[in-house]
Short mmCIF file of C-alpha atoms and ligand atoms in Angstrom, two decimals:
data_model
loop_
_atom_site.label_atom_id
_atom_site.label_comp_id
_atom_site.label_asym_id
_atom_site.label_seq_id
_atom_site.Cartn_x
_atom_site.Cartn_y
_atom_site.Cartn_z
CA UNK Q 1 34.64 -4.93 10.62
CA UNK Q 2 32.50 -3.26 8.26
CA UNK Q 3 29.15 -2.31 9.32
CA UNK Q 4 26.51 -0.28 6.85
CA UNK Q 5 23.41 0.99 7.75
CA UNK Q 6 20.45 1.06 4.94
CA UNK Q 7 17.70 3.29 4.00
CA UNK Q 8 14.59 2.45 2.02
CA UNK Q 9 12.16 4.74 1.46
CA UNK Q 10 11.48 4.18 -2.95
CA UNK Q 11 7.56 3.18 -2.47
CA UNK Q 12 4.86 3.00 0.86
CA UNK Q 13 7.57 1.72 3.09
CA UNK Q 14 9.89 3.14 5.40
CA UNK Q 15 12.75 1.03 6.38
CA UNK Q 16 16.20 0.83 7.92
CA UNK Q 17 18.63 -2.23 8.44
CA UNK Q 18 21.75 -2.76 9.80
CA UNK Q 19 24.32 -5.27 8.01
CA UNK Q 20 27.89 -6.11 9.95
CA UNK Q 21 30.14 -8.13 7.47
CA UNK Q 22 27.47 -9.23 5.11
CA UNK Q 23 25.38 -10.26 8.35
CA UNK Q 24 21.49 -8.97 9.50
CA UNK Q 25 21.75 -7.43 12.66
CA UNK Q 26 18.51 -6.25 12.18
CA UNK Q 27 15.80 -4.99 9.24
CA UNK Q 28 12.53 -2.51 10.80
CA UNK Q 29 9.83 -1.46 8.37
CA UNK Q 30 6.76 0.70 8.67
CA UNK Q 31 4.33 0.38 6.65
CA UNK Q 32 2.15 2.86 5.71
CA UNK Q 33 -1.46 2.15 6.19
CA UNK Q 34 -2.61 5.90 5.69
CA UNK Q 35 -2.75 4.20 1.52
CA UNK Q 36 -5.37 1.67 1.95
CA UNK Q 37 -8.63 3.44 1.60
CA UNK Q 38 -7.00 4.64 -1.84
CA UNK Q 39 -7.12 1.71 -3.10
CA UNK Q 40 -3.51 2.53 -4.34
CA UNK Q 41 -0.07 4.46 -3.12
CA UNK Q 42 -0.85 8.59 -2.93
CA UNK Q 43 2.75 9.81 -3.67
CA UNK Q 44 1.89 13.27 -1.63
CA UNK Q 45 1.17 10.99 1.68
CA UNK Q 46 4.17 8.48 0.94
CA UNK Q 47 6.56 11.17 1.46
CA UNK Q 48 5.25 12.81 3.73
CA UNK Q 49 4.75 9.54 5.79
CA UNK Q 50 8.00 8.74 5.22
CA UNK Q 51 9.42 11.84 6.90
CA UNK Q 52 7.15 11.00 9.83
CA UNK Q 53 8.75 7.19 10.69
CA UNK Q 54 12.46 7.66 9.06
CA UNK Q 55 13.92 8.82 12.30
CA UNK Q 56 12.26 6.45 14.59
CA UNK Q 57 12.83 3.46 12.32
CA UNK Q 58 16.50 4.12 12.37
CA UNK Q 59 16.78 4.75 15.65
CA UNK Q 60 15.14 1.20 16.36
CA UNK Q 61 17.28 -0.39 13.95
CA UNK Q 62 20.67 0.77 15.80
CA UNK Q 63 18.84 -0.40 19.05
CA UNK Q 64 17.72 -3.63 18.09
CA UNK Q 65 21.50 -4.31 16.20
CA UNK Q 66 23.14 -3.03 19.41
CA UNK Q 67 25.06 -0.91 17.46
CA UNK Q 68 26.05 2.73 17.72
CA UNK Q 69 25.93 5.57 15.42
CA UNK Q 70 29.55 5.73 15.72
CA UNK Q 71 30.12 2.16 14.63
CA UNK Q 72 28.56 2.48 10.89
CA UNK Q 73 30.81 2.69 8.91
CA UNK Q 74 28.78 3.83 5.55
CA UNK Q 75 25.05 4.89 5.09
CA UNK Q 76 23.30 2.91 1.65
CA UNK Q 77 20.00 4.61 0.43
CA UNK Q 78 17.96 3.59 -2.00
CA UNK Q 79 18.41 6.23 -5.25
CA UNK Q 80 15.95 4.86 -7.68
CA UNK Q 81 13.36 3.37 -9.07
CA UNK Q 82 10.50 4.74 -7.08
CA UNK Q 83 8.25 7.57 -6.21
CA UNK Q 84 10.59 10.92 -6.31
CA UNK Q 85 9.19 12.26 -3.01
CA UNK Q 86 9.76 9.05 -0.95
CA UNK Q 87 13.51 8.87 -2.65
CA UNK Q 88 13.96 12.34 -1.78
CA UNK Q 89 13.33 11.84 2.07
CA UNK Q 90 15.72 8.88 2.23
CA UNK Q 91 18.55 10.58 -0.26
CA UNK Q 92 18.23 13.67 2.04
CA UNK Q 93 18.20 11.56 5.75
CA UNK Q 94 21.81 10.02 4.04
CA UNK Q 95 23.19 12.95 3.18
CA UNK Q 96 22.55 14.48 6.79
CA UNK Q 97 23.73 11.07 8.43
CA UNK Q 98 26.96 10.84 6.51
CA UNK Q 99 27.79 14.49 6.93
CA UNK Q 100 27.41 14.61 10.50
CA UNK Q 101 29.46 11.61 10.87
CA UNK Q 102 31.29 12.05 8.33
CA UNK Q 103 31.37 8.41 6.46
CA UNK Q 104 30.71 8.15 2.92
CA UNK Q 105 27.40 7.46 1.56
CA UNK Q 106 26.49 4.90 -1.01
CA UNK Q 107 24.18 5.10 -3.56
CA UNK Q 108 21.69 1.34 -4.26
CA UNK Q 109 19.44 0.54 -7.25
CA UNK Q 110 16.13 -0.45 -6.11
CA UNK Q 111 15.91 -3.51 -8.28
CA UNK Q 112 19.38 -4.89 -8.08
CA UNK Q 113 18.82 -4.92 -4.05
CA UNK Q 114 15.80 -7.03 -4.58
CA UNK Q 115 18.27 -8.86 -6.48
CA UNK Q 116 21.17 -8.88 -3.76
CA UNK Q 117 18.65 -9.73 -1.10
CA UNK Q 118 19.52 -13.17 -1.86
CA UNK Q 119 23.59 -12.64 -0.32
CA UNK Q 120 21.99 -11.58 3.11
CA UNK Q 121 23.87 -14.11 5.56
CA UNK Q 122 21.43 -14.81 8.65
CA UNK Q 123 24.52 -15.61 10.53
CA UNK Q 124 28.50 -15.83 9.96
CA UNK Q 125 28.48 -18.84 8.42
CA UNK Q 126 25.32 -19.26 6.30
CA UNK Q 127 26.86 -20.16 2.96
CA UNK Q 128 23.23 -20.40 1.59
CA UNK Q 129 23.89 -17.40 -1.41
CA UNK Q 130 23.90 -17.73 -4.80
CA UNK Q 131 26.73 -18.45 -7.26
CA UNK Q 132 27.41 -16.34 -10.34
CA UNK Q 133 25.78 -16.48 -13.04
CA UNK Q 134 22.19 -17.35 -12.13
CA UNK Q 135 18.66 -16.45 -13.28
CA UNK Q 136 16.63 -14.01 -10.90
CA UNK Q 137 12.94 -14.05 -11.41
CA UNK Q 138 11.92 -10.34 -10.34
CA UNK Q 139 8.49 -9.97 -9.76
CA UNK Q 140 6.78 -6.80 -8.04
CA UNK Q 141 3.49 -4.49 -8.32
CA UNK Q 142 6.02 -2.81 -10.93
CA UNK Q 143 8.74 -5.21 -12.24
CA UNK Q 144 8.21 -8.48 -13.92
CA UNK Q 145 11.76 -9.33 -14.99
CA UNK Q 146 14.46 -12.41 -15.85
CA UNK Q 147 17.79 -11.27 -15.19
CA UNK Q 148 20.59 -12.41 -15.98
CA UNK Q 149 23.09 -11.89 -12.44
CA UNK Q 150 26.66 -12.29 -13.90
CA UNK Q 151 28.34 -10.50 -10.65
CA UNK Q 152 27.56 -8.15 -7.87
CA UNK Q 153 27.31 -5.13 -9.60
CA UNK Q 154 26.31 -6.61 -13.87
CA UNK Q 155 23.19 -7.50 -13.93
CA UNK Q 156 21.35 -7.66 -17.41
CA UNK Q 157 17.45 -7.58 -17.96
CA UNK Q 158 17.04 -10.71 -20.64
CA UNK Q 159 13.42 -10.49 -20.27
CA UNK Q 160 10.58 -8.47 -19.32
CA UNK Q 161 6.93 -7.28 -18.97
CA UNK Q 162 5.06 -5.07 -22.01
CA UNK Q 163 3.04 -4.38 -19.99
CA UNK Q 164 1.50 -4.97 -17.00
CA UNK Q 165 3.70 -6.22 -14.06
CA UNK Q 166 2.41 -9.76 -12.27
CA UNK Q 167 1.56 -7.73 -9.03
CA UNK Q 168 -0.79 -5.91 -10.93
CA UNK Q 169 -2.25 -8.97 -12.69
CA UNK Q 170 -3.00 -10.44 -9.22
CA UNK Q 171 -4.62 -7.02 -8.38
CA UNK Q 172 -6.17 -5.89 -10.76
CA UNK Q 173 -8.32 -9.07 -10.71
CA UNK Q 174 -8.46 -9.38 -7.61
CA UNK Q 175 -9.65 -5.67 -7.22
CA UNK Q 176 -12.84 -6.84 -9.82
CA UNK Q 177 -13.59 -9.81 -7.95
CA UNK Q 178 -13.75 -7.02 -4.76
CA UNK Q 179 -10.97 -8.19 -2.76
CA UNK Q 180 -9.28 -5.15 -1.82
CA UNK Q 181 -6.08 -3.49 -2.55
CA UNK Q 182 -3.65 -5.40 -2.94
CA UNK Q 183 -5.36 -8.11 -3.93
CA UNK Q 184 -2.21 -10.48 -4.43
CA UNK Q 185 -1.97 -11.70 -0.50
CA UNK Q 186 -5.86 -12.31 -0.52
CA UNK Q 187 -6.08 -14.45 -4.07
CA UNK Q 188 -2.97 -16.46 -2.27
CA UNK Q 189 -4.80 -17.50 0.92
CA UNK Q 190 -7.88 -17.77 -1.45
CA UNK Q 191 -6.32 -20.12 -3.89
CA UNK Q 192 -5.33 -22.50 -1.39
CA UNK Q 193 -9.05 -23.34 -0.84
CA UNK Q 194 -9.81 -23.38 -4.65
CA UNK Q 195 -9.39 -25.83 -7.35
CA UNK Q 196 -6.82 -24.34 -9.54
CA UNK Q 197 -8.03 -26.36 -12.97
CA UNK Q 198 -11.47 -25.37 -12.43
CA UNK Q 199 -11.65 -22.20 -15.19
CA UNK Q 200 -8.84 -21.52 -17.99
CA UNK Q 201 -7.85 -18.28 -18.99
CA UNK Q 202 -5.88 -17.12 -22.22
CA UNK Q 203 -1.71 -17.26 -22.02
CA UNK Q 204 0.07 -14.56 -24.01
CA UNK Q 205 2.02 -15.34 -27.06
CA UNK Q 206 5.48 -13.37 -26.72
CA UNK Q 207 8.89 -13.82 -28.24
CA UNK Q 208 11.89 -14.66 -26.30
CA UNK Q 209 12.25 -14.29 -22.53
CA UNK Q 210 9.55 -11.23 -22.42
CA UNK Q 211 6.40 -11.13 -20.09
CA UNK Q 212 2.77 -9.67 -20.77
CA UNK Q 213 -0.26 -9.62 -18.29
CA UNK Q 214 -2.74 -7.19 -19.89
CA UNK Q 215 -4.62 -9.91 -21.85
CA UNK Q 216 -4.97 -12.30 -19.08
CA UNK Q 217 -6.80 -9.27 -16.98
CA UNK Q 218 -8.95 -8.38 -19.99
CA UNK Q 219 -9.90 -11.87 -20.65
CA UNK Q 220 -10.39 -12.52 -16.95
CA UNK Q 221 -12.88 -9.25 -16.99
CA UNK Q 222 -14.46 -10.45 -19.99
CA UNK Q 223 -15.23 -13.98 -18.27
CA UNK Q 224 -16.73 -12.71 -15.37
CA UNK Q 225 -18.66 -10.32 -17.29
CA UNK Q 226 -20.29 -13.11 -19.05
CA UNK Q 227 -21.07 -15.37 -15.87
CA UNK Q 228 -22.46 -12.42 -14.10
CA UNK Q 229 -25.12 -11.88 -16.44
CA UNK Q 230 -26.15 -15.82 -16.01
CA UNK Q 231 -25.46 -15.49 -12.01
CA UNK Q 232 -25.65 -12.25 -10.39
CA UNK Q 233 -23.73 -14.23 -7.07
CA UNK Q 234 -21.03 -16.28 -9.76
CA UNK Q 235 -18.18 -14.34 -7.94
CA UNK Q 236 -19.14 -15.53 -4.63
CA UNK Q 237 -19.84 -18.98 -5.32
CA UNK Q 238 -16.63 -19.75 -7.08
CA UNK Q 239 -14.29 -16.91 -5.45
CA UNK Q 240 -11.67 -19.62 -4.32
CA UNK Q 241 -12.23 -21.73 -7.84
CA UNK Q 242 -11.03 -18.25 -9.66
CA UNK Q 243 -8.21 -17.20 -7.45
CA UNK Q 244 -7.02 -20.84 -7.78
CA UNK Q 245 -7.33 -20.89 -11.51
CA UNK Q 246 -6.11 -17.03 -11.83
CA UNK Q 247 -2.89 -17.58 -9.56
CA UNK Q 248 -1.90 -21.23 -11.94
CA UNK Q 249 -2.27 -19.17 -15.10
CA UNK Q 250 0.09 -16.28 -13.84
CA UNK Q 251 2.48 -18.81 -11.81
CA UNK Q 252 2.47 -20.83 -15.56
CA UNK Q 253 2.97 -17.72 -17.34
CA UNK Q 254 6.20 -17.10 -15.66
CA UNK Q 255 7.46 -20.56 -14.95
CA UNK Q 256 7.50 -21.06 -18.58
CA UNK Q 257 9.61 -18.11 -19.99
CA UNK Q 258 12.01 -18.28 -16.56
CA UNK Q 259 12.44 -22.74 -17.78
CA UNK Q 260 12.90 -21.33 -21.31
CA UNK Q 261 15.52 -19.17 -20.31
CA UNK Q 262 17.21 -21.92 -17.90
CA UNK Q 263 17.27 -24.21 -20.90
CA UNK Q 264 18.81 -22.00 -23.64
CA UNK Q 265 21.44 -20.01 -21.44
CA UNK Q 266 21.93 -23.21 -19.52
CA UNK Q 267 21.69 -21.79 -16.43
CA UNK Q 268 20.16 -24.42 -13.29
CA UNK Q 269 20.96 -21.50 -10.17
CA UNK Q 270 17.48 -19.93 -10.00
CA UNK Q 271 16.35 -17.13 -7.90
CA UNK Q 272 13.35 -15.55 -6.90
CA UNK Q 273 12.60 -12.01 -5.71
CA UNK Q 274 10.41 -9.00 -4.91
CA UNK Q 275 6.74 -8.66 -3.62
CA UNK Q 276 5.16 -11.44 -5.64
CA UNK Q 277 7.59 -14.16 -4.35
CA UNK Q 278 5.50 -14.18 -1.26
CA UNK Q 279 3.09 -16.23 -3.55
CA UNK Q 280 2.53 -19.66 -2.37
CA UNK Q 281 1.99 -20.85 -5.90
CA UNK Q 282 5.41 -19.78 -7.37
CA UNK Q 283 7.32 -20.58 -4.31
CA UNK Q 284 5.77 -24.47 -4.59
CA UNK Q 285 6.65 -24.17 -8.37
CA UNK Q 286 10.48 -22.93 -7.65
CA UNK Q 287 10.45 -26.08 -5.11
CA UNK Q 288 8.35 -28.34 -8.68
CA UNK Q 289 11.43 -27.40 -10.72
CA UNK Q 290 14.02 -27.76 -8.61
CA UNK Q 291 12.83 -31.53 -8.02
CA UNK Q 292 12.49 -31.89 -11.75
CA UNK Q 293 14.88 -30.42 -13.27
CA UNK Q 294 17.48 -29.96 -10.83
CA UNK Q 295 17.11 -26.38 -10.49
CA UNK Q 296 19.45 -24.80 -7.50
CA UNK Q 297 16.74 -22.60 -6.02
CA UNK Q 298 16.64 -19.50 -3.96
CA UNK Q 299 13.49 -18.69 -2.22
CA UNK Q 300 13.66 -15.10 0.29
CA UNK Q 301 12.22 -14.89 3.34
CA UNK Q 302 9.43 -13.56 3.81
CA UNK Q 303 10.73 -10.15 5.37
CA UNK Q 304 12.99 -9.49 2.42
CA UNK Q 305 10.31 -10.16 -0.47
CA UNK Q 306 8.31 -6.30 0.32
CA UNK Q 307 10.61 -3.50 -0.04
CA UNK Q 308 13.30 -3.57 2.85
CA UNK Q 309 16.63 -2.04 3.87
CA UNK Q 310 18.26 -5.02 4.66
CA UNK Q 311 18.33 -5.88 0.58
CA UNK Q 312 19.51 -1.93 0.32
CA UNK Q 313 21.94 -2.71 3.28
CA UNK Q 314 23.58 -5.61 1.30
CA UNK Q 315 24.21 -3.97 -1.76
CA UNK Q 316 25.72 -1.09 0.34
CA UNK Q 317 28.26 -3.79 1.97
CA UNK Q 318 29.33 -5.18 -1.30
CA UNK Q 319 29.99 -1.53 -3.46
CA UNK Q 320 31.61 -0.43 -0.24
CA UNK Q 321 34.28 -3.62 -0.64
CA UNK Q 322 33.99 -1.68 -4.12
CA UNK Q 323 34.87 1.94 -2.78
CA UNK Q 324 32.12 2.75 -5.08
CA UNK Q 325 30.78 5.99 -2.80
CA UNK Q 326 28.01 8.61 -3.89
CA UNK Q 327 28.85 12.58 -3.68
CA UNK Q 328 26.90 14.57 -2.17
CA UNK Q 329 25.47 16.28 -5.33
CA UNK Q 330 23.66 12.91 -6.02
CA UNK Q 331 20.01 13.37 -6.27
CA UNK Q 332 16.94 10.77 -6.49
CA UNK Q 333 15.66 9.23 -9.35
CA UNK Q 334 12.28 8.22 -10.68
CA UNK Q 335 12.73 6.05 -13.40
CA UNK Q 336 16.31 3.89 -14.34
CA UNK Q 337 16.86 0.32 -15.07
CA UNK Q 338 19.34 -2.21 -13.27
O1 KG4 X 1 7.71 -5.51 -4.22
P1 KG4 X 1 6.41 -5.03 -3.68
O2 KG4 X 1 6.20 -5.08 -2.20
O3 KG4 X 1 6.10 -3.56 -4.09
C1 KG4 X 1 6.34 -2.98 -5.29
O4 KG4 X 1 5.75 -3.40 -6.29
O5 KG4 X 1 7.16 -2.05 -5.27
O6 KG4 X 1 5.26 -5.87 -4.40
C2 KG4 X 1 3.92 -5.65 -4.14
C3 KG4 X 1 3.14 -6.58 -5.03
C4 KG4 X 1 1.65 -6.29 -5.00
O7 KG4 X 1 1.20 -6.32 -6.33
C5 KG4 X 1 1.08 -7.45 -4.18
O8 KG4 X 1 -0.24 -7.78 -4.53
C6 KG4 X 1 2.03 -8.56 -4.55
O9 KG4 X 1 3.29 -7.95 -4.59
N1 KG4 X 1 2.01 -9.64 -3.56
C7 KG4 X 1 1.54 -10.87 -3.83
C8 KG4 X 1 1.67 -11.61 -2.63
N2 KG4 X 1 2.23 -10.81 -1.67
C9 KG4 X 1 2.43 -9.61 -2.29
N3 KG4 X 1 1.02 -11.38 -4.94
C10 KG4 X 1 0.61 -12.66 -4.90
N4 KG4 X 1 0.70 -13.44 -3.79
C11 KG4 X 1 1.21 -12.96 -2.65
N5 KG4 X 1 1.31 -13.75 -1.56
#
């Protein structure tokens, strides 16, 4: 019986999981709300936060697993991508756990366990995951990616943004049309009131599997620019007519290089992941492709699209099969790829 206990702490969230033989026994995140009326993460506050809810959230994730400190047998924290600070307090909490218990400690990518989120079994015998290879659609405030998931542990980046991420497309519009930060969730339960061919706004142009965003904002800033000097109240009146249209241009824009990619590589297992496949849009465009092209889909739930141990967890369960165990010299980092 293996069980691993996980430790996210790369962004605004602090989380903990515990996994028994590839099985949730449980997942608890805080959120921190302290970011809000920043319109955007403060990295000072993040760690700092972080330091505040790490020992409480693991302690309710052993409780609600019914599991024992003495039981885990490894500790997985999330190394990098992410803010340094935030690593730092979940690298350090690791390297405590694992010393005073002595077990080994085990090192996750942040992107590849948004990735490995999909090989979470709800219970023993949910056979639901993913068969290698498949496409992975990873789509965050910071990541717009295709991968290419050939096992476990190779995962290649075929595609991916220039630019701006799709989370930040959603909010940086939505943050002009005054809906808050993050503006993603609210342009969602917008769009579903809105009529989604109502306005048009320009597609990028890009070669091969890669993504770019920044043109769609500008020419959605430019629009509204224009309408506003016709109608001072043009933002009001048609708010759910723009989210609508906004969310089908971005959903397209991605649809259409992820199909491309399906096509050529031949590839039909298709997965999505990260904080944008919470989007209603996409998800009923994963479920659009699958009926029409026979796509195998993978859709998370909704507790493992936002940053979460459970994803971090997983990964840890499948590199400790691997024996693949971090030293205690490791430190955080800020910036790597898969
Ligand atoms: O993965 P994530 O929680 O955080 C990082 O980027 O690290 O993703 C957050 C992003 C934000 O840009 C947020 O607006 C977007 O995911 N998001 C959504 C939805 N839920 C979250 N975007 C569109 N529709 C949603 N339902």
């Amino acid at each position: 019986m293996i069980t691993i206990l996980g430790i996210e702490s790369s962004c605004d969230d602090t989380s903990a999981a515990v996994i028994r033989d590839g099985v949730i026994l449980s997942n608890v995140i805080a959120s921190q709300v302290v970011h809000e009326r920043y319109g955007g993460v403060v990295p000072e506050l993040a760690s700092r936060a972080h330091q505040q809810n790490i020992i409480p959230v693991v302690h309710d994730a052993l409780k609600q697993a019914e599991v024992s400190k003495e039981e885990i047998s490894a500790v997985a924290f999330t190394r990098g991508p992410g803010l340094l600070g935030s690593l730092l307090v979940g690298t350090s909490f690791a390297k405590g756990f694992s010393s005073a218990l002595n077990i080994p400690m085990i090192e996750v990518n942040h992107l590849q366990a948004h990735v490995m989120a999909h090989f979470i079994k709800e219970h023993k015998s949910d056979h639901n995951q993913p068969h290698f290879p498949f496409l992975c659609l990873l789509v965050s405030g910071g990541n717009s990616q295709i991968i290419l998931v050939k096992s476990y542990d190779n995962m290649e980046i075929i595609g991916k943004t220039i630019d701006d991420a799709a989370g930040e497309a959603f909010d940086k519009c939505a943050k002009v049309m005054g809906l808050g930060y993050p503006g993603g969730p609210v342009v969602d339960r917008l769009a579903k009131m809105g009529d989604p061919d109502r306005f048009t706004f320009s597609k990028p142009r890009i070669d091969g599997y890669d993504y770019s965003f920044s043109g769609l904002k500008t020419s959605f800033l430019y629009f509204l620019r224009d309408e506003l000097k016709m109608d001072s109240d043009f933002i009001e009146k048609h708010k759910n007519d723009l989210c609508a249209s906004l969310q089908k241009t971005i959903v397209d824009i991605l649809m259409d290089k992820l199909f491309k990619a399906s096509e050529e590589l031949g590839i039909k297992e298709v997965a999505v992941a990260g904080g944008v496949s919470a989007n209603s849009g996409l998800r009923n465009a994963f479920e659009e492709y699958s009926n029409k092209y026979g796509w195998k889909i993978h859709i998370p739930k909704f507790a493992y699209t936002t940053d979460n141990a459970a994803m971090v967890a997983i990964s840890g369960y499948y590199k400790y099969l691997e024996k693949d165990f971090a030293t205690y010299d490791v430190a955080p980092y800020a910036r790597v790829s898969i």
